[in-house]
Amino acid sequence: MSTMTTIKVPKDVRDRLAALAALEGTSLAGALVHALDRADEQTFWQQVHEANAHVTDEQRSVQRDAGIATLRENLADDADEQISAAGDW
């Protein structure tokens, strides 16, 4: 079991968190975890964007010729849709 702690936050922050928890049908801790997970994901994708911002069209062409799929190609992969439809995740 996780160790519990108490944090002090302004009442308006607590109220916002409570509203989010109610919307998500979870506890305050659950809403906080979900919010942190979303922030982590947003940070990850921002880093991906920044890391790929400097890649030139020529470099993308070389990667494609080497069989390295682009993120867009990976996201458009029909095999993923088939796996999802089959429930095989």
PDB file of C-alpha atoms in Angstrom:
ATOM      1  CA  MET A   1       0.000   0.000   0.000  1.00  0.00           C
ATOM      2  CA  SER A   2       1.222   3.490  -0.810  1.00  0.00           C
ATOM      3  CA  THR A   3       2.221   5.817   1.966  1.00  0.00           C
ATOM      4  CA  MET A   4      -0.247   8.669   2.328  1.00  0.00           C
ATOM      5  CA  THR A   5       0.573  12.325   2.827  1.00  0.00           C
ATOM      6  CA  THR A   6      -1.265  15.603   3.035  1.00  0.00           C
ATOM      7  CA  ILE A   7      -0.617  18.602   0.833  1.00  0.00           C
ATOM      8  CA  LYS A   8      -1.828  22.138   1.382  1.00  0.00           C
ATOM      9  CA  VAL A   9      -3.475  23.750  -1.606  1.00  0.00           C
ATOM     10  CA  PRO A  10      -5.609  26.853  -1.940  1.00  0.00           C
ATOM     11  CA  LYS A  11      -9.348  26.205  -1.637  1.00  0.00           C
ATOM     12  CA  ASP A  12      -9.963  27.159  -5.255  1.00  0.00           C
ATOM     13  CA  VAL A  13      -7.477  24.481  -6.375  1.00  0.00           C
ATOM     14  CA  ARG A  14      -9.158  21.921  -4.124  1.00  0.00           C
ATOM     15  CA  ASP A  15     -12.544  22.905  -5.557  1.00  0.00           C
ATOM     16  CA  ARG A  16     -11.269  22.552  -9.124  1.00  0.00           C
ATOM     17  CA  LEU A  17      -9.822  19.147  -8.288  1.00  0.00           C
ATOM     18  CA  ALA A  18     -13.099  18.091  -6.653  1.00  0.00           C
ATOM     19  CA  ALA A  19     -15.047  19.173  -9.749  1.00  0.00           C
ATOM     20  CA  LEU A  20     -12.666  17.198 -11.957  1.00  0.00           C
ATOM     21  CA  ALA A  21     -12.995  14.152  -9.685  1.00  0.00           C
ATOM     22  CA  ALA A  22     -16.791  14.371  -9.873  1.00  0.00           C
ATOM     23  CA  LEU A  23     -16.659  14.683 -13.665  1.00  0.00           C
ATOM     24  CA  GLU A  24     -14.359  11.660 -13.946  1.00  0.00           C
ATOM     25  CA  GLY A  25     -16.234   9.678 -11.302  1.00  0.00           C
ATOM     26  CA  THR A  26     -13.146   9.203  -9.174  1.00  0.00           C
ATOM     27  CA  SER A  27     -11.564  10.368  -5.945  1.00  0.00           C
ATOM     28  CA  LEU A  28      -9.475  13.518  -5.490  1.00  0.00           C
ATOM     29  CA  ALA A  29      -6.366  11.341  -5.644  1.00  0.00           C
ATOM     30  CA  GLY A  30      -7.637   9.628  -8.802  1.00  0.00           C
ATOM     31  CA  ALA A  31      -8.328  12.963 -10.483  1.00  0.00           C
ATOM     32  CA  LEU A  32      -4.878  14.180  -9.510  1.00  0.00           C
ATOM     33  CA  VAL A  33      -3.259  11.037 -10.943  1.00  0.00           C
ATOM     34  CA  HIS A  34      -5.244  11.418 -14.181  1.00  0.00           C
ATOM     35  CA  ALA A  35      -4.254  15.083 -14.463  1.00  0.00           C
ATOM     36  CA  LEU A  36      -0.591  14.236 -13.893  1.00  0.00           C
ATOM     37  CA  ASP A  37      -0.778  11.424 -16.454  1.00  0.00           C
ATOM     38  CA  ARG A  38      -2.234  13.829 -19.019  1.00  0.00           C
ATOM     39  CA  ALA A  39       0.492  16.377 -18.248  1.00  0.00           C
ATOM     40  CA  ASP A  40       3.164  13.685 -18.636  1.00  0.00           C
ATOM     41  CA  GLU A  41       1.710  12.640 -21.986  1.00  0.00           C
ATOM     42  CA  GLN A  42       1.532  16.238 -23.189  1.00  0.00           C
ATOM     43  CA  THR A  43       5.163  16.754 -22.170  1.00  0.00           C
ATOM     44  CA  PHE A  44       6.189  13.565 -23.981  1.00  0.00           C
ATOM     45  CA  TRP A  45       4.517  14.627 -27.241  1.00  0.00           C
ATOM     46  CA  GLN A  46       5.969  18.128 -26.965  1.00  0.00           C
ATOM     47  CA  GLN A  47       9.432  16.565 -26.629  1.00  0.00           C
ATOM     48  CA  VAL A  48       8.755  14.346 -29.650  1.00  0.00           C
ATOM     49  CA  HIS A  49       7.684  17.412 -31.629  1.00  0.00           C
ATOM     50  CA  GLU A  50      10.775  19.359 -30.579  1.00  0.00           C
ATOM     51  CA  ALA A  51      13.094  16.425 -31.298  1.00  0.00           C
ATOM     52  CA  ASN A  52      11.665  16.044 -34.796  1.00  0.00           C
ATOM     53  CA  ALA A  53      11.330  19.735 -35.645  1.00  0.00           C
ATOM     54  CA  HIS A  54      14.869  19.894 -36.985  1.00  0.00           C
ATOM     55  CA  VAL A  55      14.579  16.824 -39.240  1.00  0.00           C
ATOM     56  CA  THR A  56      14.765  17.875 -42.884  1.00  0.00           C
ATOM     57  CA  ASP A  57      12.750  16.430 -45.751  1.00  0.00           C
ATOM     58  CA  GLU A  58      15.971  14.893 -47.046  1.00  0.00           C
ATOM     59  CA  GLN A  59      16.570  13.127 -43.726  1.00  0.00           C
ATOM     60  CA  ARG A  60      12.994  11.856 -43.737  1.00  0.00           C
ATOM     61  CA  SER A  61      13.519  10.538 -47.255  1.00  0.00           C
ATOM     62  CA  VAL A  62      16.680   8.697 -46.178  1.00  0.00           C
ATOM     63  CA  GLN A  63      14.830   7.212 -43.206  1.00  0.00           C
ATOM     64  CA  ARG A  64      11.940   6.143 -45.430  1.00  0.00           C
ATOM     65  CA  ASP A  65      14.359   4.541 -47.898  1.00  0.00           C
ATOM     66  CA  ALA A  66      15.941   2.664 -44.982  1.00  0.00           C
ATOM     67  CA  GLY A  67      12.526   1.296 -44.018  1.00  0.00           C
ATOM     68  CA  ILE A  68      12.114   3.537 -40.960  1.00  0.00           C
ATOM     69  CA  ALA A  69       8.475   4.542 -40.695  1.00  0.00           C
ATOM     70  CA  THR A  70       7.530   8.076 -39.822  1.00  0.00           C
ATOM     71  CA  LEU A  71       5.301   8.776 -36.828  1.00  0.00           C
ATOM     72  CA  ARG A  72       2.454   9.634 -39.210  1.00  0.00           C
ATOM     73  CA  GLU A  73       2.928   6.311 -41.006  1.00  0.00           C
ATOM     74  CA  ASN A  74       2.990   4.450 -37.705  1.00  0.00           C
ATOM     75  CA  LEU A  75      -0.202   6.139 -36.578  1.00  0.00           C
ATOM     76  CA  ALA A  76      -1.904   5.288 -39.877  1.00  0.00           C
ATOM     77  CA  ASP A  77      -1.035   1.585 -39.572  1.00  0.00           C
ATOM     78  CA  ASP A  78      -4.120  -0.493 -40.446  1.00  0.00           C
ATOM     79  CA  ALA A  79      -2.762  -3.433 -38.444  1.00  0.00           C
ATOM     80  CA  ASP A  80      -3.316  -1.444 -35.251  1.00  0.00           C
ATOM     81  CA  GLU A  81      -6.960  -0.920 -36.191  1.00  0.00           C
ATOM     82  CA  GLN A  82      -7.391  -4.646 -36.845  1.00  0.00           C
ATOM     83  CA  ILE A  83      -5.832  -5.532 -33.491  1.00  0.00           C
ATOM     84  CA  SER A  84      -8.096  -3.032 -31.746  1.00  0.00           C
ATOM     85  CA  ALA A  85     -11.172  -4.377 -33.501  1.00  0.00           C
ATOM     86  CA  ALA A  86     -10.249  -7.931 -32.499  1.00  0.00           C
ATOM     87  CA  GLY A  87      -9.633  -6.868 -28.899  1.00  0.00           C
ATOM     88  CA  ASP A  88      -6.165  -8.425 -28.950  1.00  0.00           C
ATOM     89  CA  TRP A  89      -4.344  -5.657 -27.102  1.00  0.00           C
TER      90      TRP A  89
END
